Coordinates of C-alpha atoms in Angstrom, one line a residue:
X28 CA -11.4 -16.6 13.7
X29 CA -15.1 -16.7 12.7
X30 CA -16.9 -13.4 11.8
X31 CA -18.2 -11.6 14.9
X32 CA -22.0 -11.5 15.0
X33 CA -24.0 -8.3 14.8
X34 CA -24.3 -6.7 18.3
X35 CA -23.0 -3.9 20.3
X36 CA -20.2 -2.2 18.2
X37 CA -18.4 -1.1 21.4
X38 CA -18.2 -4.5 22.9
X39 CA -14.7 -5.8 23.5
X40 CA -12.6 -7.9 25.7
X41 CA -10.0 -6.1 27.9
X42 CA -6.9 -5.3 25.9
X43 CA -8.4 -6.4 22.5
X44 CA -9.4 -4.4 19.5
X45 CA -13.1 -3.1 19.3
X46 CA -15.3 -5.4 17.5
X47 CA -17.9 -4.5 14.9
X48 CA -17.0 -0.9 14.7
X49 CA -15.8 -0.5 11.1
X50 CA -18.4 -0.1 8.5
X51 CA -18.2 -1.1 4.9
X52 CA -17.6 2.5 3.7
X53 CA -14.7 2.7 6.2
X54 CA -13.3 -0.5 4.8
X55 CA -13.4 1.1 1.4
X56 CA -11.6 4.1 2.9
X57 CA -8.9 2.0 4.3
X58 CA -8.5 0.2 1.0
X59 CA -8.3 3.3 -1.1
X60 CA -6.4 5.3 1.4
X61 CA -3.5 2.8 1.5
X62 CA -3.5 2.6 -2.3
X63 CA -3.1 6.4 -2.4
X64 CA -4.5 6.7 -6.0
X65 CA -3.9 10.4 -6.1
X66 CA -0.3 10.2 -5.2
X67 CA 0.2 7.1 -7.2
X68 CA -1.2 8.7 -10.4
X69 CA 1.3 11.6 -10.0
X70 CA 4.3 9.4 -9.3
X71 CA 3.8 6.4 -11.5
X72 CA 2.4 7.8 -14.7
X73 CA 5.7 9.6 -15.5
X74 CA 7.8 6.7 -14.4
X75 CA 5.8 4.2 -16.5
X76 CA 5.9 6.7 -19.5
X77 CA 9.7 7.0 -19.2
X78 CA 9.8 3.3 -20.4
X79 CA 6.5 2.5 -22.1
X80 CA 5.9 5.8 -23.8
X81 CA 2.6 5.7 -25.8
X82 CA 1.8 2.3 -24.5
X83 CA 1.5 3.5 -20.9
X84 CA -2.4 3.4 -20.9
X85 CA -2.5 0.0 -22.4
X86 CA -0.3 -1.5 -19.6
X87 CA -3.1 -0.9 -17.1
X88 CA -5.3 -3.6 -18.8
X89 CA -3.0 -6.6 -17.8
X90 CA -2.2 -4.9 -14.5
X91 CA -5.9 -4.6 -13.5
X92 CA -6.4 -8.2 -14.6
X93 CA -3.4 -9.4 -12.6
X94 CA -4.7 -7.7 -9.4
X95 CA -8.2 -9.2 -10.0
X96 CA -6.6 -12.6 -10.0
X97 CA -4.6 -11.7 -6.9
X98 CA -7.7 -10.5 -5.2
X99 CA -9.4 -13.8 -5.9
X100 CA -6.6 -15.6 -4.0
X101 CA -6.7 -13.1 -1.1
X102 CA -10.4 -13.4 -0.8
X103 CA -10.1 -17.2 -0.5
X104 CA -9.0 -16.2 3.0
X105 CA -11.1 -13.0 3.7
X106 CA -14.3 -14.7 2.9
X107 CA -13.6 -17.6 5.4
X108 CA -11.5 -16.1 8.2
X109 CA -11.1 -12.6 9.9
X110 CA -8.0 -11.6 11.7
X111 CA -5.8 -8.7 12.4
X112 CA -2.9 -10.9 11.4
X113 CA -3.7 -10.7 7.7
X114 CA -1.0 -12.3 5.6
X115 CA 0.7 -13.9 8.6
X116 CA -2.5 -15.7 9.4
X117 CA -3.2 -16.5 5.8
X118 CA 0.2 -18.2 5.2
X119 CA -0.1 -20.0 8.6
X120 CA -3.5 -21.4 7.6
X121 CA -2.1 -22.6 4.4
X122 CA 1.5 -23.5 4.9
X123 CA 2.0 -23.8 8.7
X124 CA 3.4 -21.6 11.6
X125 CA 6.9 -21.1 10.1
X126 CA 5.5 -19.8 6.9
X127 CA 3.1 -17.6 8.8
X128 CA 6.0 -16.1 10.8
X129 CA 8.1 -15.2 7.7
X130 CA 5.1 -13.9 5.9
X131 CA 4.1 -11.8 8.8
X132 CA 7.5 -10.2 9.0
X133 CA 7.5 -9.7 5.2
X134 CA 4.2 -7.8 5.4
X135 CA 5.1 -5.8 8.5
X136 CA 8.5 -4.7 6.9
X137 CA 6.7 -3.8 3.7
X138 CA 4.1 -1.6 5.4
X139 CA 6.7 0.0 7.7
X140 CA 8.9 0.8 4.6
X141 CA 5.7 2.2 2.9
X142 CA 5.0 4.6 5.8
X143 CA 8.6 5.6 5.8
X144 CA 8.2 6.3 2.0
X145 CA 5.1 8.3 2.4
X146 CA 6.7 10.7 5.1
X147 CA 9.2 12.2 2.8
X148 CA 6.6 12.3 0.0
X149 CA 4.4 14.6 2.1
X150 CA 7.3 17.0 2.7
X151 CA 8.4 17.0 -1.0
X152 CA 4.8 17.6 -2.4
X153 CA 4.2 20.3 0.3
X154 CA 7.3 22.0 -1.1
X155 CA 5.9 21.8 -4.6
X156 CA 2.6 23.4 -3.4
X157 CA 4.5 26.1 -1.7
X158 CA 6.5 26.7 -4.9
X159 CA 3.2 27.0 -6.9
X160 CA 2.1 29.7 -4.4
X161 CA 5.4 31.6 -5.0
X162 CA 6.9 30.7 -1.7
X163 CA 10.2 29.1 -1.1
X164 CA 10.3 26.2 1.3
X165 CA 13.7 25.6 2.8
X166 CA 14.9 22.0 3.3
X167 CA 14.6 22.5 7.1
X168 CA 10.9 23.4 6.8
X169 CA 10.3 20.4 4.5
X170 CA 11.9 18.0 6.9
X171 CA 9.9 19.5 9.7
X172 CA 6.8 18.8 7.7
X173 CA 8.0 15.2 7.3
X174 CA 8.4 14.8 11.1
X175 CA 5.1 16.6 11.8
X176 CA 3.1 14.4 9.3
X177 CA 4.5 11.3 11.0
X178 CA 3.3 12.6 14.4
X179 CA -0.1 13.6 13.1
X180 CA -0.6 10.1 11.6
X181 CA 0.4 8.5 14.9
X182 CA -2.1 10.7 16.7
X183 CA -4.9 9.8 14.3
X184 CA -4.1 6.1 14.2
X185 CA -3.9 5.7 18.0
X186 CA -7.1 7.7 18.6
X187 CA -9.3 5.1 16.6
X188 CA -9.8 3.4 13.4
X189 CA -12.9 5.2 12.5
X190 CA -11.1 8.6 12.7
X191 CA -8.3 7.2 10.5
X192 CA -10.6 5.8 7.9
X193 CA -12.9 8.9 7.7
X194 CA -9.7 11.2 7.3
X195 CA -8.5 8.9 4.4
X196 CA -11.9 8.9 2.7
X197 CA -12.2 12.8 2.8
X198 CA -8.7 13.2 1.5
X199 CA -9.1 10.8 -1.5
X200 CA -12.5 12.2 -2.4
X201 CA -11.1 15.7 -2.6
X202 CA -8.0 14.9 -4.6
X203 CA -9.5 12.4 -7.1
X204 CA -12.5 14.6 -7.6
X205 CA -10.3 17.5 -8.5
X206 CA -8.1 15.3 -10.8
X207 CA -11.2 13.8 -12.6
X208 CA -12.5 17.4 -13.1
X209 CA -9.2 18.5 -14.6
X210 CA -9.3 15.6 -17.1
X211 CA -12.9 16.4 -18.1
X212 CA -12.1 20.2 -18.4
X213 CA -9.1 19.4 -20.5
X214 CA -11.2 17.4 -23.0
X215 CA -13.9 20.1 -23.1
X216 CA -11.4 23.0 -23.4
X217 CA -9.3 21.6 -26.0
X218 CA -11.7 19.3 -27.8
X219 CA -9.1 16.5 -27.8
X220 CA -10.2 13.0 -27.0
X221 CA -8.5 10.8 -29.7
X222 CA -4.7 10.5 -29.7
X223 CA -3.5 8.4 -32.7
X224 CA 0.0 8.1 -31.4
X225 CA -1.3 6.3 -28.2
X226 CA -3.7 4.1 -30.0
X227 CA -1.2 3.1 -32.6
X228 CA 1.5 2.7 -30.0
X229 CA 3.9 4.9 -31.9
X230 CA 7.5 4.4 -30.8
X231 CA 6.7 1.7 -28.4
X232 CA 9.2 -1.2 -28.0
X233 CA 8.8 -4.6 -26.3
X234 CA 11.7 -3.8 -23.9
X235 CA 10.0 -0.5 -22.9
X236 CA 6.7 -2.3 -22.3
X237 CA 8.5 -4.9 -20.2
X238 CA 10.1 -2.3 -18.0
X239 CA 7.0 -0.3 -17.9
X240 CA 4.8 -2.9 -16.7
X241 CA 7.0 -3.7 -13.8
X242 CA 6.5 -0.1 -12.5
X243 CA 2.8 -0.2 -13.5
X244 CA 2.3 -3.2 -11.1
X245 CA 3.5 -1.0 -8.3
X246 CA 0.5 1.3 -8.9
X247 CA -2.2 -0.7 -7.2
X248 CA -0.2 -2.0 -4.3
X249 CA -1.7 -1.4 -0.7
X250 CA -5.3 -2.4 -1.5
X251 CA -4.9 -5.5 0.8
X252 CA -4.3 -3.5 4.0
X253 CA -8.1 -3.7 4.7
X254 CA -7.5 -7.4 5.5
X255 CA -5.9 -6.2 8.8
X256 CA -9.3 -4.9 10.0
X257 CA -10.9 -8.3 10.1
X258 CA -11.4 -8.3 13.8
X259 CA -12.9 -4.7 13.8
X260 CA -15.1 -4.8 10.8
X261 CA -18.9 -5.4 10.7
X262 CA -19.7 -8.5 8.7
X263 CA -16.0 -8.9 7.9
X264 CA -16.4 -12.0 5.8
X265 CA -18.5 -10.1 3.3
X266 CA -17.4 -6.5 3.6
X267 CA -13.6 -6.9 3.2
X268 CA -13.7 -9.0 0.0
X269 CA -16.3 -6.5 -1.4
X270 CA -14.1 -3.5 -0.4
X271 CA -11.1 -5.1 -2.2
X272 CA -13.0 -5.8 -5.4
X273 CA -14.8 -2.4 -5.3
X274 CA -11.4 -0.5 -5.3
X275 CA -9.1 -2.6 -7.5
X276 CA -10.9 -2.5 -10.9
X277 CA -12.2 1.1 -10.7
X278 CA -8.8 2.5 -9.6
X279 CA -7.1 0.3 -12.3
X280 CA -9.5 1.9 -14.9
X281 CA -8.7 5.4 -13.4
X282 CA -5.1 4.8 -14.0
X283 CA -5.8 3.9 -17.7
X284 CA -7.9 6.9 -18.3
X285 CA -5.7 9.4 -16.5
X286 CA -2.5 8.1 -18.2
X287 CA -4.2 8.5 -21.6
X288 CA -5.3 12.1 -20.8
X289 CA -2.0 13.3 -19.2
X290 CA 0.1 12.0 -22.1
X291 CA -2.2 13.8 -24.4
X292 CA -1.9 17.0 -22.5
X293 CA 1.9 16.9 -22.6
X294 CA 2.0 16.3 -26.4
X295 CA 3.1 19.5 -28.0
X296 CA 3.8 21.2 -24.7
X297 CA 7.6 21.2 -25.1
X298 CA 7.8 19.5 -21.6
X299 CA 9.0 16.0 -20.9
X300 CA 6.5 13.9 -18.9
X301 CA 9.2 11.5 -17.9
X302 CA 11.1 14.2 -16.1
X303 CA 8.4 15.7 -13.9
X304 CA 7.0 15.0 -10.5
X305 CA 4.0 17.3 -11.0
X306 CA 2.3 16.2 -14.2
X307 CA -1.1 17.7 -13.2
X308 CA 0.3 21.1 -13.3
X309 CA 0.8 20.8 -17.0
X310 CA -2.8 19.2 -17.3
X311 CA -4.3 22.1 -15.3
X312 CA -2.6 24.6 -17.7
X313 CA -3.8 22.8 -20.8
X314 CA -7.3 22.5 -19.4
X315 CA -7.4 26.3 -18.9
X316 CA -7.6 26.1 -15.2
X317 CA -4.0 26.6 -13.9
X318 CA -5.0 27.6 -10.4
X319 CA -6.7 24.1 -9.9
X320 CA -3.2 22.7 -9.9
X321 CA -2.8 24.1 -6.3
X322 CA -5.8 22.2 -5.2
X323 CA -4.5 19.1 -6.9
X324 CA -1.0 19.6 -5.2
X325 CA -2.7 19.9 -1.8
X326 CA -4.7 16.7 -2.5
X327 CA -1.6 14.8 -3.6
X328 CA 0.2 15.9 -0.5
X329 CA -2.7 14.8 1.7
X330 CA -3.0 11.5 -0.3
X331 CA 0.4 10.5 0.7
X332 CA -0.6 11.4 4.3
X333 CA -3.6 9.2 4.0
X334 CA -1.4 6.3 2.6
X335 CA 1.0 6.7 5.5
X336 CA -1.9 6.6 8.0
X337 CA -3.4 3.5 6.2
X338 CA -0.2 1.6 6.2
X339 CA 0.5 2.6 9.9
X340 CA -2.8 1.2 10.8
X341 CA -2.2 -2.1 9.0
X342 CA 1.4 -2.6 10.2
X343 CA 0.4 -2.0 13.8
X344 CA -2.4 -4.6 13.6
X345 CA 0.0 -7.2 12.0
X346 CA 2.5 -6.6 14.8
X347 CA -0.4 -6.7 17.4
X348 CA -1.4 -10.1 16.0
X349 CA 2.1 -11.5 16.1
X350 CA 2.7 -10.4 19.7
X351 CA -0.5 -12.2 20.7
X352 CA 0.9 -15.4 19.1
X353 CA 4.0 -15.0 21.0
X354 CA 6.1 -13.9 18.1
X355 CA 6.9 -10.5 19.5
X356 CA 7.0 -8.9 22.9
X357 CA 3.6 -9.5 24.6
X358 CA 3.0 -5.9 25.6
X359 CA 2.6 -5.0 21.9
X360 CA -0.4 -7.4 21.8
X361 CA -2.4 -5.4 24.3
X362 CA -4.8 -2.7 22.9
X363 CA -5.4 0.7 24.4
X364 CA -7.9 0.4 27.3
X365 CA -10.0 3.3 26.0
X366 CA -9.3 3.7 22.3
X367 CA -9.0 -0.1 21.6
X368 CA -6.1 0.4 19.2
X369 CA -2.7 -1.3 19.1
X370 CA -1.2 1.9 20.5
X371 CA 2.2 0.5 21.3
X372 CA 2.6 -1.1 17.9
X373 CA 1.5 2.2 16.3
X374 CA 4.0 4.1 18.2
X375 CA 6.9 1.7 17.2
X376 CA 5.9 2.0 13.5
X377 CA 5.8 5.7 13.8
X378 CA 9.3 5.9 15.4
X379 CA 10.8 3.6 12.7
X380 CA 9.1 5.5 9.9
X381 CA 10.4 8.9 11.3
X382 CA 14.0 7.6 11.9
X383 CA 14.5 6.2 8.4
X384 CA 13.9 9.2 6.2
X385 CA 15.5 11.6 8.8
X386 CA 18.6 9.4 8.8
X387 CA 18.8 9.6 5.0
X388 CA 18.5 13.4 5.1
X389 CA 21.3 13.6 7.8
X390 CA 23.5 11.8 5.3
X391 CA 22.7 14.2 2.6
X392 CA 20.0 12.2 0.7
X393 CA 17.4 14.4 -0.9
X394 CA 13.7 14.0 -0.1
X395 CA 12.8 12.8 -3.6
X396 CA 15.6 10.2 -3.6
X397 CA 14.5 9.1 -0.1
X398 CA 11.0 8.6 -1.6
X399 CA 12.3 6.5 -4.4
X400 CA 14.4 4.2 -2.1
X401 CA 11.3 3.7 0.2
X402 CA 9.0 3.0 -2.7
X403 CA 11.4 0.4 -4.1
X404 CA 11.7 -1.3 -0.7
X405 CA 8.0 -1.3 -0.2
X406 CA 7.3 -2.5 -3.7
X407 CA 9.7 -5.5 -3.2
X408 CA 7.8 -6.3 -0.1
X409 CA 4.3 -6.0 -1.5
X410 CA 5.1 -8.3 -4.4
X411 CA 6.7 -10.8 -2.0
X412 CA 3.7 -10.7 0.3
X413 CA 1.4 -11.3 -2.7
X414 CA 3.3 -14.3 -3.6
X415 CA 2.9 -15.8 -0.1
X416 CA -0.9 -15.4 -0.6
X417 CA -0.8 -17.1 -4.0
X418 CA 1.1 -20.1 -2.7
X419 CA -0.9 -20.4 0.5
X420 CA -4.5 -20.2 -1.0
X421 CA -4.7 -23.6 -2.6
X422 CA -3.1 -25.3 0.4
X423 CA -5.7 -23.6 2.8
X424 CA -8.5 -24.6 0.5
X425 CA -7.0 -28.2 0.3
X426 CA -7.0 -28.5 4.0
X427 CA -10.7 -27.6 4.2
X428 CA -11.6 -30.0 1.4
X429 CA -12.7 -27.1 -0.9
X430 CA -10.0 -27.1 -3.5
X431 CA -11.1 -27.1 -7.1
X432 CA -9.2 -26.9 -10.3
X433 CA -10.0 -23.3 -10.9
X434 CA -8.5 -22.4 -7.6
X435 CA -5.2 -24.0 -8.8
X436 CA -5.5 -22.1 -12.2
X437 CA -6.0 -18.7 -10.5
X438 CA -3.2 -19.4 -8.0
X439 CA -0.8 -20.4 -10.8
X440 CA -1.7 -17.6 -13.0
X441 CA -1.3 -14.8 -10.3
X442 CA 1.9 -16.6 -8.9
X443 CA 3.4 -16.5 -12.5
X444 CA 2.6 -12.8 -12.9
X445 CA 3.9 -11.6 -9.6
X446 CA 6.8 -14.0 -9.7
X447 CA 7.9 -12.5 -12.9
X448 CA 7.4 -9.0 -11.6
X449 CA 9.6 -9.8 -8.6
X450 CA 12.3 -11.4 -10.7
X451 CA 12.4 -8.6 -13.2
X452 CA 12.7 -6.0 -10.4
X453 CA 16.0 -7.6 -9.1
X454 CA 17.5 -9.2 -12.2
X455 CA 19.4 -7.9 -14.0
X456 CA 20.8 -6.2 -11.0
X457 CA 20.1 -2.4 -11.0
X458 CA 23.0 0.1 -10.5
X459 CA 24.0 1.2 -7.0
X460 CA 22.6 2.0 -4.5
X461 CA 19.4 0.2 -5.9
X462 CA 21.3 -3.1 -6.1
X463 CA 21.5 -3.3 -2.3
X464 CA 17.8 -2.6 -1.5
X465 CA 16.7 -6.2 -2.0
X466 CA 19.4 -7.3 0.5
X467 CA 18.2 -4.6 2.9
X468 CA 14.6 -5.8 2.7
X469 CA 15.6 -9.5 3.0
X470 CA 17.9 -8.7 6.0
X471 CA 15.1 -6.9 7.6
X472 CA 12.8 -9.9 7.3
X473 CA 15.5 -12.2 8.5
X474 CA 16.3 -10.1 11.5
X475 CA 12.5 -9.9 12.6
X476 CA 12.2 -13.7 12.0
X477 CA 15.3 -14.3 14.1
X478 CA 13.9 -12.1 16.9
X479 CA 10.7 -14.1 17.0
X480 CA 12.6 -17.2 17.2
X481 CA 14.7 -16.0 20.2
X482 CA 11.6 -14.8 21.9
X483 CA 9.9 -18.1 21.5
X484 CA 12.9 -20.0 22.9
X485 CA 12.9 -17.7 25.9
X486 CA 9.2 -18.1 26.4
X487 CA 9.5 -22.0 26.2
X488 CA 12.5 -21.9 28.6
X489 CA 10.6 -19.8 31.1
X490 CA 7.4 -21.8 31.0
X491 CA 9.5 -25.0 31.5
X492 CA 11.0 -23.7 34.6
X493 CA 7.9 -22.2 36.2
X494 CA 6.5 -24.2 39.1
X495 CA 3.6 -26.3 38.4

């Protein structure tokens, strides 16, 4: 689909998404919101440190480089076509309809699991904020917050994309601004800026770095969700590629700097960074501003909410596009008559995202364990989706007669990076119950693909028997 020419931003066909209504800043907000850098810094720095130790900061150099190569593959499509279908459309353009169908369900499942992961994260970190305030939040209240956050995200998403993106932008500015201020205050307060153990990679092992880099690659996932706004963005063929590049490298650098500062703050504190879910509390104390930890905690909670909202927006648009292609029930391919949002798809994603964590809680799974399972499922999906883009890009360019040797080199390099990351995340097989998660994800994609095939057969049968 070509880029929509400038014009009335509210012009739209009946039942379609609103054209030319998303600005470049809102594209940035969708990209950053779905990446959830505030929540990611809190969650992934301790996880990566548990394996890579003093080499944690260094890992973000190859991670940022790998994502830059991936962005080049994705922007092969986003600079030439704009669609709500995102990776399903990309794979179809490069490899054909069957690949597009599987890639579409892969990405939809990924985003839905990401929403289901963010919901318990909101409840868990809200409980941490309450604890900082000296309050005890019962499990029932935390679960109520989980449910309320999903309902709030559904409300914002179905009201309009601009409302969603503005909320995400405000949340991340607040949270990241406070985190950056804490890092600066720590350096000023302590006078520390050089950590010899980190620069000399003291205690770092090759095995630890290998395990750490797998987790580090999970830190920047979600940036690609802006590709689902292709039909709604102004000057989409320019704005979306720029939004992707404008977020990946700065946020990758932010991870590097914050990992370095947080590890330095924990040194000599007597606390184990690998065993905490709230590393910025220690940073705030070390910086001499312990009360700022509460603001950071609120920001982290809202960051996971923003991520949930961004992934809900993206998942609904992927399903909306698939429904319009006859790969899902047609009613899900009709936008809201007033809000011009894929409201039925948004509601479906919200229901699934609410049922999954509540079911785990009902079976006695703790919120933090539910977060971990959801994050692993989403991570498997993101990497699989990225592999679809890496494989599809050269075929797409070949069909257009634009393929050059450097396109092949970029595709091969990024495919190797993310292929190794996917293989390392499933082999050797992790302990139970982690070992079943790849099968759950693959089964979800297979079930969705089978459903689309059945719907397609029914549609063709009905059309064949309709009177001429």
